[in-house]
Amino acid sequence: MSRGKPVVVRLVLDVLKPNTLPVEMLAENLLQATGVERIQIDILERDIATETTRITLEGMNLDREEIKKLLEESSCSLRSVDGITVEKTGSRGAWGQ
């Protein structure tokens, strides 16, 4: 039995964004990243100039470097990766095969 290649299917990011950037625009920007199919953005804290957000991205084979680049292009700062889900390719529905 061959093992599949590990791929990132979910990322949870702690991101600082300017409060002038609407979350809808940030979500649209991040949807351009390879593999991203779904995004959830939660605003955790606000101050005068920035908002602390938790961004959850889901999809198949998420490209972390591309996502980081898109965040930087949106004037956002990636503070940490707070969660990650990785699967082996071909592992969905593999039981019993």
PDB file of C-alpha atoms in Angstrom:
ATOM      1  CA  MET A   1       0.000   0.000   0.000  1.00  0.00           C
ATOM      2  CA  SER A   2       1.464   3.365  -0.989  1.00  0.00           C
ATOM      3  CA  ARG A   3       1.173   6.342   1.284  1.00  0.00           C
ATOM      4  CA  GLY A   4      -0.290   9.579  -0.001  1.00  0.00           C
ATOM      5  CA  LYS A   5       1.489  12.897   0.109  1.00  0.00           C
ATOM      6  CA  PRO A   6       0.565  15.042   3.150  1.00  0.00           C
ATOM      7  CA  VAL A   7      -1.422  18.152   2.245  1.00  0.00           C
ATOM      8  CA  VAL A   8      -2.680  21.060   4.354  1.00  0.00           C
ATOM      9  CA  VAL A   9      -6.500  21.193   4.347  1.00  0.00           C
ATOM     10  CA  ARG A  10      -7.116  23.697   7.175  1.00  0.00           C
ATOM     11  CA  LEU A  11      -5.188  26.601   8.679  1.00  0.00           C
ATOM     12  CA  VAL A  12      -6.096  28.790  11.648  1.00  0.00           C
ATOM     13  CA  LEU A  13      -4.159  32.052  11.623  1.00  0.00           C
ATOM     14  CA  ASP A  14      -3.775  34.922  14.093  1.00  0.00           C
ATOM     15  CA  VAL A  15      -3.617  38.004  11.861  1.00  0.00           C
ATOM     16  CA  LEU A  16      -3.378  41.717  12.620  1.00  0.00           C
ATOM     17  CA  LYS A  17      -5.113  43.793   9.933  1.00  0.00           C
ATOM     18  CA  PRO A  18      -5.678  47.512   9.440  1.00  0.00           C
ATOM     19  CA  ASN A  19      -9.199  48.504  10.473  1.00  0.00           C
ATOM     20  CA  THR A  20      -9.574  50.342   7.154  1.00  0.00           C
ATOM     21  CA  LEU A  21      -9.505  47.001   5.289  1.00  0.00           C
ATOM     22  CA  PRO A  22     -13.008  45.468   5.175  1.00  0.00           C
ATOM     23  CA  VAL A  23     -13.096  41.771   6.093  1.00  0.00           C
ATOM     24  CA  GLU A  24     -15.009  41.064   2.868  1.00  0.00           C
ATOM     25  CA  MET A  25     -12.129  42.451   0.803  1.00  0.00           C
ATOM     26  CA  LEU A  26      -9.563  40.489   2.807  1.00  0.00           C
ATOM     27  CA  ALA A  27     -11.577  37.295   2.303  1.00  0.00           C
ATOM     28  CA  GLU A  28     -11.795  37.924  -1.456  1.00  0.00           C
ATOM     29  CA  ASN A  29      -8.029  38.500  -1.597  1.00  0.00           C
ATOM     30  CA  LEU A  30      -7.310  35.257   0.266  1.00  0.00           C
ATOM     31  CA  LEU A  31      -9.678  33.265  -1.964  1.00  0.00           C
ATOM     32  CA  GLN A  32      -7.134  33.815  -4.746  1.00  0.00           C
ATOM     33  CA  ALA A  33      -4.667  31.473  -3.008  1.00  0.00           C
ATOM     34  CA  THR A  34      -4.197  28.007  -4.450  1.00  0.00           C
ATOM     35  CA  GLY A  35      -6.509  25.427  -2.901  1.00  0.00           C
ATOM     36  CA  VAL A  36      -8.581  27.815  -0.756  1.00  0.00           C
ATOM     37  CA  GLU A  37     -12.276  26.927  -0.904  1.00  0.00           C
ATOM     38  CA  ARG A  38     -13.648  28.427   2.315  1.00  0.00           C
ATOM     39  CA  ILE A  39     -12.661  31.270   4.636  1.00  0.00           C
ATOM     40  CA  GLN A  40     -13.968  32.363   8.016  1.00  0.00           C
ATOM     41  CA  ILE A  41     -12.750  35.601   9.577  1.00  0.00           C
ATOM     42  CA  ASP A  42     -13.512  36.409  13.214  1.00  0.00           C
ATOM     43  CA  ILE A  43     -12.617  39.797  14.693  1.00  0.00           C
ATOM     44  CA  LEU A  44     -11.299  39.195  18.200  1.00  0.00           C
ATOM     45  CA  GLU A  45     -10.188  42.693  19.209  1.00  0.00           C
ATOM     46  CA  ARG A  46     -10.356  46.244  17.855  1.00  0.00           C
ATOM     47  CA  ASP A  47      -8.320  49.317  18.593  1.00  0.00           C
ATOM     48  CA  ILE A  48      -7.900  52.682  16.880  1.00  0.00           C
ATOM     49  CA  ALA A  49      -5.864  51.495  13.889  1.00  0.00           C
ATOM     50  CA  THR A  50      -5.964  47.688  13.818  1.00  0.00           C
ATOM     51  CA  GLU A  51      -8.092  44.601  14.343  1.00  0.00           C
ATOM     52  CA  THR A  52      -6.896  41.264  15.662  1.00  0.00           C
ATOM     53  CA  THR A  53      -8.499  38.481  13.651  1.00  0.00           C
ATOM     54  CA  ARG A  54      -8.647  34.712  13.601  1.00  0.00           C
ATOM     55  CA  ILE A  55      -8.726  33.522   9.997  1.00  0.00           C
ATOM     56  CA  THR A  56      -9.671  29.928   9.230  1.00  0.00           C
ATOM     57  CA  LEU A  57      -8.923  28.734   5.705  1.00  0.00           C
ATOM     58  CA  GLU A  58     -10.118  25.393   4.359  1.00  0.00           C
ATOM     59  CA  GLY A  59      -9.445  23.629   1.092  1.00  0.00           C
ATOM     60  CA  MET A  60      -7.145  21.089  -0.470  1.00  0.00           C
ATOM     61  CA  ASN A  61      -3.373  21.499  -0.498  1.00  0.00           C
ATOM     62  CA  LEU A  62      -3.307  25.039   0.915  1.00  0.00           C
ATOM     63  CA  ASP A  63      -0.171  26.958  -0.035  1.00  0.00           C
ATOM     64  CA  ARG A  64       1.023  28.602   3.188  1.00  0.00           C
ATOM     65  CA  GLU A  65       3.627  30.799   1.492  1.00  0.00           C
ATOM     66  CA  GLU A  66       1.107  32.113  -1.042  1.00  0.00           C
ATOM     67  CA  ILE A  67      -1.365  32.856   1.757  1.00  0.00           C
ATOM     68  CA  LYS A  68       1.339  34.715   3.714  1.00  0.00           C
ATOM     69  CA  LYS A  69       2.211  36.753   0.603  1.00  0.00           C
ATOM     70  CA  LEU A  70      -1.458  37.677   0.022  1.00  0.00           C
ATOM     71  CA  LEU A  71      -1.755  38.784   3.663  1.00  0.00           C
ATOM     72  CA  GLU A  72       1.320  40.997   3.316  1.00  0.00           C
ATOM     73  CA  GLU A  73      -0.031  42.482   0.061  1.00  0.00           C
ATOM     74  CA  SER A  74      -3.210  43.336   2.008  1.00  0.00           C
ATOM     75  CA  SER A  75      -1.129  45.189   4.665  1.00  0.00           C
ATOM     76  CA  CYS A  76      -1.787  42.442   7.207  1.00  0.00           C
ATOM     77  CA  SER A  77       0.663  40.844   9.611  1.00  0.00           C
ATOM     78  CA  LEU A  78       0.643  37.087  10.262  1.00  0.00           C
ATOM     79  CA  ARG A  79       1.286  36.795  13.993  1.00  0.00           C
ATOM     80  CA  SER A  80       1.049  33.020  14.342  1.00  0.00           C
ATOM     81  CA  VAL A  81      -0.321  29.783  12.978  1.00  0.00           C
ATOM     82  CA  ASP A  82      -2.677  28.644  15.742  1.00  0.00           C
ATOM     83  CA  GLY A  83      -3.922  25.454  14.120  1.00  0.00           C
ATOM     84  CA  ILE A  84      -3.335  23.174  11.163  1.00  0.00           C
ATOM     85  CA  THR A  85      -5.027  20.095   9.725  1.00  0.00           C
ATOM     86  CA  VAL A  86      -3.064  17.854   7.377  1.00  0.00           C
ATOM     87  CA  GLU A  87      -4.310  14.832   5.421  1.00  0.00           C
ATOM     88  CA  LYS A  88      -2.688  12.302   3.153  1.00  0.00           C
ATOM     89  CA  THR A  89      -3.823  12.621  -0.449  1.00  0.00           C
ATOM     90  CA  GLY A  90      -6.264   9.902  -1.324  1.00  0.00           C
ATOM     91  CA  SER A  91      -7.080   9.282   2.355  1.00  0.00           C
ATOM     92  CA  ARG A  92     -10.729  10.357   2.166  1.00  0.00           C
ATOM     93  CA  GLY A  93     -12.891   7.301   1.910  1.00  0.00           C
ATOM     94  CA  ALA A  94      -9.845   5.022   1.927  1.00  0.00           C
ATOM     95  CA  TRP A  95     -11.165   2.638   4.601  1.00  0.00           C
ATOM     96  CA  GLY A  96     -12.171  -0.704   3.195  1.00  0.00           C
ATOM     97  CA  GLN A  97     -10.340  -0.213  -0.091  1.00  0.00           C
TER      98      GLN A  97
END
